[in-house]
Coordinates of C-alpha atoms in Angstrom, one line a residue:
A197 CA 0.0 0.0 0.0
R198 CA 2.8 2.4 0.9
R199 CA 4.5 1.6 -2.5
A200 CA 1.3 2.6 -4.4
E201 CA 1.0 5.8 -2.3
M202 CA 4.6 6.7 -3.1
D203 CA 4.0 6.0 -6.8
Q204 CA 0.9 8.2 -6.7
E205 CA 2.8 11.0 -5.0
A206 CA 5.7 10.8 -7.5
H207 CA 3.2 10.9 -10.4
A208 CA 1.4 13.9 -8.9
A209 CA 4.7 15.8 -8.4
Q210 CA 5.8 15.0 -12.0
A211 CA 2.4 16.1 -13.4
E212 CA 2.7 19.4 -11.4
R213 CA 6.2 20.0 -12.8
E214 CA 5.0 19.3 -16.3
Q215 CA 2.0 21.6 -15.9
G216 CA 4.2 24.4 -14.5
A217 CA 6.5 24.0 -17.5
Q218 CA 3.6 24.2 -19.9
D219 CA 2.3 27.3 -18.1
H220 CA 5.7 29.0 -18.3
A221 CA 5.9 28.0 -22.0
A222 CA 2.6 29.7 -22.7
V223 CA 3.7 32.8 -20.9
G224 CA 7.0 32.8 -22.8
R225 CA 5.3 32.4 -26.2
A226 CA 2.9 35.2 -25.5
D227 CA 5.8 37.4 -24.4
Q228 CA 7.7 36.6 -27.6
G229 CA 4.7 37.5 -29.7
A230 CA 4.3 40.7 -27.8
A231 CA 8.0 41.6 -27.9
Q232 CA 8.6 41.0 -31.7
D233 CA 8.3 43.9 -34.1
K234 CA 8.1 42.1 -37.5
D235 CA 4.3 41.6 -37.4
A236 CA 2.2 44.4 -35.9
E237 CA -1.0 42.3 -35.9
L238 CA 0.7 39.5 -33.8
K239 CA 2.1 42.2 -31.4
R240 CA -1.4 43.7 -31.1
I241 CA -2.9 40.3 -30.3
F242 CA -0.2 39.0 -28.0
T243 CA 0.6 42.1 -25.9
P244 CA -2.6 41.9 -23.8
V245 CA -2.5 38.1 -23.6
A246 CA 1.1 38.3 -22.3
A247 CA 0.1 40.9 -19.8
E248 CA -2.9 38.9 -18.5
L249 CA -0.9 35.6 -18.3
T250 CA 1.8 37.4 -16.4
A251 CA -0.5 39.2 -14.1
N252 CA -2.5 36.0 -13.3
E253 CA 0.4 33.5 -13.3
E254 CA 0.2 32.7 -9.6
K255 CA -3.6 32.1 -9.8
I256 CA -3.3 30.0 -12.9
V257 CA -0.6 27.8 -11.4
G258 CA -2.7 27.4 -8.3
E259 CA -5.7 26.3 -10.3
F260 CA -3.6 23.7 -12.1
A261 CA -2.0 22.5 -8.9
A262 CA -5.4 22.1 -7.2
V263 CA -6.4 19.3 -9.5
Q264 CA -3.1 17.5 -9.6
G265 CA -2.9 14.0 -8.2
K266 CA -6.6 13.5 -7.8
P267 CA -8.7 10.9 -9.7
T268 CA -10.9 12.4 -12.4
D269 CA -14.0 10.9 -14.0
V270 CA -13.8 11.4 -17.7
G271 CA -16.6 9.0 -18.4
G272 CA -14.5 6.1 -19.6
Y273 CA -11.0 5.2 -20.7
Y274 CA -11.6 4.2 -24.3
H275 CA -14.7 6.3 -25.0
P276 CA -14.5 9.3 -22.7
D277 CA -17.4 11.7 -22.4
D278 CA -16.3 14.8 -24.3
T279 CA -17.7 17.3 -21.8
K280 CA -16.1 15.6 -18.8
A281 CA -12.7 15.1 -20.6
F282 CA -12.8 18.8 -21.8
A283 CA -13.4 20.0 -18.2
A284 CA -10.7 17.7 -16.8
L285 CA -8.1 18.7 -19.3
R286 CA -8.7 22.5 -18.9
P287 CA -8.9 23.0 -15.2
S288 CA -7.9 26.7 -15.0
T289 CA -10.8 29.0 -15.7
T290 CA -8.5 32.0 -15.6
F291 CA -6.1 30.5 -18.2
N292 CA -9.1 29.4 -20.4
G293 CA -10.7 32.9 -20.2
I294 CA -7.4 34.6 -21.3
L295 CA -7.1 32.2 -24.2
A296 CA -10.7 32.5 -25.2
A297 CA -10.2 36.3 -25.7
V298 CA -7.6 35.6 -28.5

């Protein structure tokens, strides 16, 4: 039982590190789009996105961390329910809202 618990803790820690890396990658890409000067339209789109992601980074990371390591019902392994899977794979309402504005 302890071995399974340790495996679950290790998996949760790895998932949190990966999610943190993905969050930082999204912020970095938005920053790059905002900082470049070759395409004014991209700059116009990404400047507010980069600002919102940076301003809300702590909140976004917290929303992702809150769901790590917990079982999630997606309605089945081979034939998941689209609505449940969509919600499970996009747990940060803050992040989703920023991206929806693009």
